[in-house]
mmCIF file of C-alpha atoms in Angstrom:
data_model
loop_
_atom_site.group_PDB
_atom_site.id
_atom_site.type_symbol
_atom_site.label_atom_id
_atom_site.label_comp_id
_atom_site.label_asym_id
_atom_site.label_seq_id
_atom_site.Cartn_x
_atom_site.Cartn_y
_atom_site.Cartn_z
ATOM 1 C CA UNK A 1 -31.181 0.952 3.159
ATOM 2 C CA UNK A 2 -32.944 3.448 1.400
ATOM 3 C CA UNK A 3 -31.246 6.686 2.102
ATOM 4 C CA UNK A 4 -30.245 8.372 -0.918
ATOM 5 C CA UNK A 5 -26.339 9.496 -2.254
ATOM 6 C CA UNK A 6 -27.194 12.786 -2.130
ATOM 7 C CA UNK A 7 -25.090 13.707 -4.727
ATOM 8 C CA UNK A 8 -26.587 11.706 -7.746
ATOM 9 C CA UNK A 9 -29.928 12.823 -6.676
ATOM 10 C CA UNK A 10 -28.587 16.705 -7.182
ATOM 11 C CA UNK A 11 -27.300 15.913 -10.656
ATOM 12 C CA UNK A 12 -30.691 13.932 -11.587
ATOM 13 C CA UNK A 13 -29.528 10.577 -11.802
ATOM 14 C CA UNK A 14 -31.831 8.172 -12.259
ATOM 15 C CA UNK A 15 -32.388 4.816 -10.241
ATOM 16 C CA UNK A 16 -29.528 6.357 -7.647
ATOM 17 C CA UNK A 17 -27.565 4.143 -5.347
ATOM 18 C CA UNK A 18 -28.601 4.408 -1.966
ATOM 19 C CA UNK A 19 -26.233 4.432 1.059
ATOM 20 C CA UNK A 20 -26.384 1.124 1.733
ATOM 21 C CA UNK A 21 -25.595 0.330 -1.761
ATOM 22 C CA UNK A 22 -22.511 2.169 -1.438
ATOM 23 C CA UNK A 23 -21.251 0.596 1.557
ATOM 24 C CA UNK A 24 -21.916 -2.660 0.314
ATOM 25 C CA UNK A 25 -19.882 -2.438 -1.989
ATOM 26 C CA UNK A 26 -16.866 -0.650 -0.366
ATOM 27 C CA UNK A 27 -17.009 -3.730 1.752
ATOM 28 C CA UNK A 28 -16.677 -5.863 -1.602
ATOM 29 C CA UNK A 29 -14.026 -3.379 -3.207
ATOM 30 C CA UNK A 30 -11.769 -3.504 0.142
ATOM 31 C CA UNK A 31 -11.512 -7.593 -0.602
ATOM 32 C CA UNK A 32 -9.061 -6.445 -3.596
ATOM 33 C CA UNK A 33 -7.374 -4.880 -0.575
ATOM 34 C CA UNK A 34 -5.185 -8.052 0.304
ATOM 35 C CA UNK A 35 -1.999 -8.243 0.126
ATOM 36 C CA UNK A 36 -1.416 -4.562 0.497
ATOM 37 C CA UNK A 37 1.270 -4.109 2.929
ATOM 38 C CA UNK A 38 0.451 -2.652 5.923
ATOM 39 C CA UNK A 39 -2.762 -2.888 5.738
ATOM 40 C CA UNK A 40 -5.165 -4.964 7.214
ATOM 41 C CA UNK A 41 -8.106 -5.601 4.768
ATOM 42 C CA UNK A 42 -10.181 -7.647 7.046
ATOM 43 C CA UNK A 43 -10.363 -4.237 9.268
ATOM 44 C CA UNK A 44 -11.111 -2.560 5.795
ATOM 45 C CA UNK A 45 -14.627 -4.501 5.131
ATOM 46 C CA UNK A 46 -15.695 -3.264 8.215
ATOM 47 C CA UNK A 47 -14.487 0.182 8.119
ATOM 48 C CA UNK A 48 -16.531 -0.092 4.540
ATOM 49 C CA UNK A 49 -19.453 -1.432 5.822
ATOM 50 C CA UNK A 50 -20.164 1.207 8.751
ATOM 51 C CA UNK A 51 -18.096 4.301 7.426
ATOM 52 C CA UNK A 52 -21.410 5.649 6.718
ATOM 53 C CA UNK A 53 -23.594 4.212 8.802
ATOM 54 C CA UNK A 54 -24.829 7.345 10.841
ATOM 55 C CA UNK A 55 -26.023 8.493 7.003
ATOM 56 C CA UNK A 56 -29.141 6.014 7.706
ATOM 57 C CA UNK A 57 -30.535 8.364 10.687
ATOM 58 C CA UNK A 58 -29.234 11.802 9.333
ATOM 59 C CA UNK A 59 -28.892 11.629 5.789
ATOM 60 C CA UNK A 60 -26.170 11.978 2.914
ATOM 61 C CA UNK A 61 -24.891 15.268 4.527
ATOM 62 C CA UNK A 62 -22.886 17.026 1.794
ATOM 63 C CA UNK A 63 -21.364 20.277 1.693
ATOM 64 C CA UNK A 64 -23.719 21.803 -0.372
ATOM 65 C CA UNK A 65 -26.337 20.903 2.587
ATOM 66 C CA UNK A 66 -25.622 24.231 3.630
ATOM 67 C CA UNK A 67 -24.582 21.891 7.215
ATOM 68 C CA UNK A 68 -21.645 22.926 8.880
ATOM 69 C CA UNK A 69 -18.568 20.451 9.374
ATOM 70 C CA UNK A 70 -18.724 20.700 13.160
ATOM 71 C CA UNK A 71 -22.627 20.292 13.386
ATOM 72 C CA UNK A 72 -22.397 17.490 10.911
ATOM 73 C CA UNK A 73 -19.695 15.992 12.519
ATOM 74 C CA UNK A 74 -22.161 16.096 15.718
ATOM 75 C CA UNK A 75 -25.431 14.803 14.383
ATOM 76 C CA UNK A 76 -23.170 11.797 12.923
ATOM 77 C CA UNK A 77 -21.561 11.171 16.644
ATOM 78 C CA UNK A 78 -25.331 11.061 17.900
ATOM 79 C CA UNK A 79 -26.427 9.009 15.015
ATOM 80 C CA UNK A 80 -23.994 6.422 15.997
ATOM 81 C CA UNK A 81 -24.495 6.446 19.447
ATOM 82 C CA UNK A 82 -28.191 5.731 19.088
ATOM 83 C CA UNK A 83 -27.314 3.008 16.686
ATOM 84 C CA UNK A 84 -24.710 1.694 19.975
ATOM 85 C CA UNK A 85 -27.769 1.608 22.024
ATOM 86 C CA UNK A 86 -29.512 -0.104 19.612
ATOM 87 C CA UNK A 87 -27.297 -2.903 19.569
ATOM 88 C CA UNK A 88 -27.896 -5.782 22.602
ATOM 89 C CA UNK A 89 -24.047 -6.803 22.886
ATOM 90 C CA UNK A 90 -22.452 -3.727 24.184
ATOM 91 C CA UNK A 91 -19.053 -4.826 22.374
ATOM 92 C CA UNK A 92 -20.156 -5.157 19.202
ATOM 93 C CA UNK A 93 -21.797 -2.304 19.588
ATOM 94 C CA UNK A 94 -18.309 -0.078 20.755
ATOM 95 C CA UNK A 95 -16.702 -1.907 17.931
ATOM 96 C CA UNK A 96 -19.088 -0.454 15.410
ATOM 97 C CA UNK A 97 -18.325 2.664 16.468
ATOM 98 C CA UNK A 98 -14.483 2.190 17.434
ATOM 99 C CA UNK A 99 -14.979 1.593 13.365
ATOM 100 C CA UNK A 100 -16.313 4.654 12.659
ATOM 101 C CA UNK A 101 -14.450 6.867 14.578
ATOM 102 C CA UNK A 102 -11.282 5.490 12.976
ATOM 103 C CA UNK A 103 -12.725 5.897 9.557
ATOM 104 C CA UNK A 104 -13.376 9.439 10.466
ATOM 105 C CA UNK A 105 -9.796 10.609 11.890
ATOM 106 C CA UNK A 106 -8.150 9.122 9.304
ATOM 107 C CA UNK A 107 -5.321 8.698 11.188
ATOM 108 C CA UNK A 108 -4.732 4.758 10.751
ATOM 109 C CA UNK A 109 -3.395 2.844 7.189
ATOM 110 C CA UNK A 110 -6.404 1.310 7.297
ATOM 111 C CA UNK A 111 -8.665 4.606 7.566
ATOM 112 C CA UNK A 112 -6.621 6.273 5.339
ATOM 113 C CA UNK A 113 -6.914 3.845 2.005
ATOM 114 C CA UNK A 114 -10.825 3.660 2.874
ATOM 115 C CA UNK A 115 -11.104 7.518 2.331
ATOM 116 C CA UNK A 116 -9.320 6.523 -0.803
ATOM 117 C CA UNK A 117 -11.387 3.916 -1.566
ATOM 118 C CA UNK A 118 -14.861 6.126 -0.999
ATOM 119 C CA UNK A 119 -13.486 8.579 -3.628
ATOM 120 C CA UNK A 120 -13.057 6.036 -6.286
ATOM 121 C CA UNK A 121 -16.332 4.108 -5.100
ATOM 122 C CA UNK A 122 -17.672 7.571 -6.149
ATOM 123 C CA UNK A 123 -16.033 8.002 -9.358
ATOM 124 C CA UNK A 124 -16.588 4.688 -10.439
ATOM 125 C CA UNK A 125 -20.354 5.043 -9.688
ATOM 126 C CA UNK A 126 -20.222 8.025 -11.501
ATOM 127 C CA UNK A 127 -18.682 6.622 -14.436
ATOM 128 C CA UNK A 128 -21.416 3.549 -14.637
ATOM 129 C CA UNK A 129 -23.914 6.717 -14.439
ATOM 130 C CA UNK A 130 -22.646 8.638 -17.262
ATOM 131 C CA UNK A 131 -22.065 5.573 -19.281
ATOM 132 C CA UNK A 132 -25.391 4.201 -18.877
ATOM 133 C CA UNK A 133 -27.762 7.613 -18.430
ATOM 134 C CA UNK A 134 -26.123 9.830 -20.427
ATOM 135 C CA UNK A 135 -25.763 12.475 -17.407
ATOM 136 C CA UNK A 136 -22.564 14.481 -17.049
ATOM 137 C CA UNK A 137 -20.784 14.326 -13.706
ATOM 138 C CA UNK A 138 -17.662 15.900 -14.422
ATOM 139 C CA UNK A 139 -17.510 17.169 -11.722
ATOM 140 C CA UNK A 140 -17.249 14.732 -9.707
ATOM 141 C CA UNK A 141 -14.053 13.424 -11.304
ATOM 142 C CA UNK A 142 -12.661 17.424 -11.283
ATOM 143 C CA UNK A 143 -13.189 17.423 -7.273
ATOM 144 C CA UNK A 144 -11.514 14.332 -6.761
ATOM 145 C CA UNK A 145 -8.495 14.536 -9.053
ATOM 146 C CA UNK A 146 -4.960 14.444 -7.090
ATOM 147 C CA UNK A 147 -7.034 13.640 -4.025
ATOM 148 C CA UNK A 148 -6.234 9.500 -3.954
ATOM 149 C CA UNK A 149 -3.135 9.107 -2.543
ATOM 150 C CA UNK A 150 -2.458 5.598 -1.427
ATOM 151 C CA UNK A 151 -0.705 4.038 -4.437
ATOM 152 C CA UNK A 152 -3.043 0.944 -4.972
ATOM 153 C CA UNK A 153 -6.240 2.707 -5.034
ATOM 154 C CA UNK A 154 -4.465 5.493 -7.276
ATOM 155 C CA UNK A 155 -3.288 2.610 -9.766
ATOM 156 C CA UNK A 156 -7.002 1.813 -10.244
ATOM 157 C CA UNK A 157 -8.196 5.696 -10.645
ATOM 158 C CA UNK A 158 -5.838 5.911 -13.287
ATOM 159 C CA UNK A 159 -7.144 2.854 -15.022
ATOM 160 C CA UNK A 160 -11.226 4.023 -14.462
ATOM 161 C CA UNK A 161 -10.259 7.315 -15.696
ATOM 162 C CA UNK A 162 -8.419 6.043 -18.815
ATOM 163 C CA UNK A 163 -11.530 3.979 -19.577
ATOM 164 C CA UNK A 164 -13.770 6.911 -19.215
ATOM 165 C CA UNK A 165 -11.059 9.025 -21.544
ATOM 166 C CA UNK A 166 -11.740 6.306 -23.955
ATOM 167 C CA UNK A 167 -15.755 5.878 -23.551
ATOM 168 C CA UNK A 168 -16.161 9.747 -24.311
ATOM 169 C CA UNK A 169 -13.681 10.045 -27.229
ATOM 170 C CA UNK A 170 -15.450 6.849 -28.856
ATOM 171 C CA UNK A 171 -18.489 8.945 -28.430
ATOM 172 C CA UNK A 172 -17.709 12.246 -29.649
ATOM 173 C CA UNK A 173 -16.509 10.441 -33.202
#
């Protein structure tokens, strides 16, 4: 709940989301997810609400952690695997993690559209941050362009990033 986007903290944003904040509302952003075909969206809220739930035992691991992807990728399977034990029904617990371990091979529709949907979580975060603070996060749109690929959550990257086009030329007159 309080674990820190480790990101915003790194760019000196102020009054930062935490973790928890995020995944709430990826849960709450993969509702707009009906009615995309071949997808299930009910499987989507929970991928959304435990893609990133090892982050509350080891952090916001980012790549400029200086952390490996493979030892990363470990302390995350050991996170969650405390956090099975942790849990008194064993089959909620395995489905927690059957979750995350989908999320993380990105191999079903449903994982797939959720990485989508994590990039544009970010970039519209970042856009409420830059709108509201003043901060610049470019770069955070730059790493992330081309990136989206299902259709629907492209649609809607197009549309924040037209809004932010707009925000900074209103600014700059």
């Amino acid at each position: 709940r309080r674990t820190a986007r480790t990101g915003w903290v790194r760019r000196g944003v102020k009054d930062f989301e935490s973790v928890a904040d995020h995944s709430w509302r990826m849960g709450v952003l993969s509702m707009m997810l009906a009615g995309v075909e071949g997808v299930d969206h009910t499987r989507c809220i929970k991928i959304g609400l435990v893609h990133d739930l090892a982050e509350s035992l080891v952090g916001d691991i980012t790549p400029h952690c200086g952390v490996s992807k493979e030892e990363k990728s470990r302390l995350e399977r050991e996170a969650m695997q405390r956090i099975q034990d942790t849990i008194p029904d064993s089959k909620i617990g395995a489905e927690v993690v059957e979750l995350w371990e989908e999320y993380e091979a990105a191999q079903t529709a449903e994982a797939k559209i959720m990485k989508d949907l994590d990039k544009f979580e970010m970039l519209m975060q970042a856009e409420e941050y830059e709108a509201s603070q003043g901060v610049d996060l470019d770069e955070f749109f730059t790493s992330t362009r081309g990136k989206i690929k299902s259709e629907e959550v492209s649609s809607w990257e197009s549309e924040l990033r037209q809004q932010r086009n707009k925000r900074q030329a209103k600014g700059s007159e």
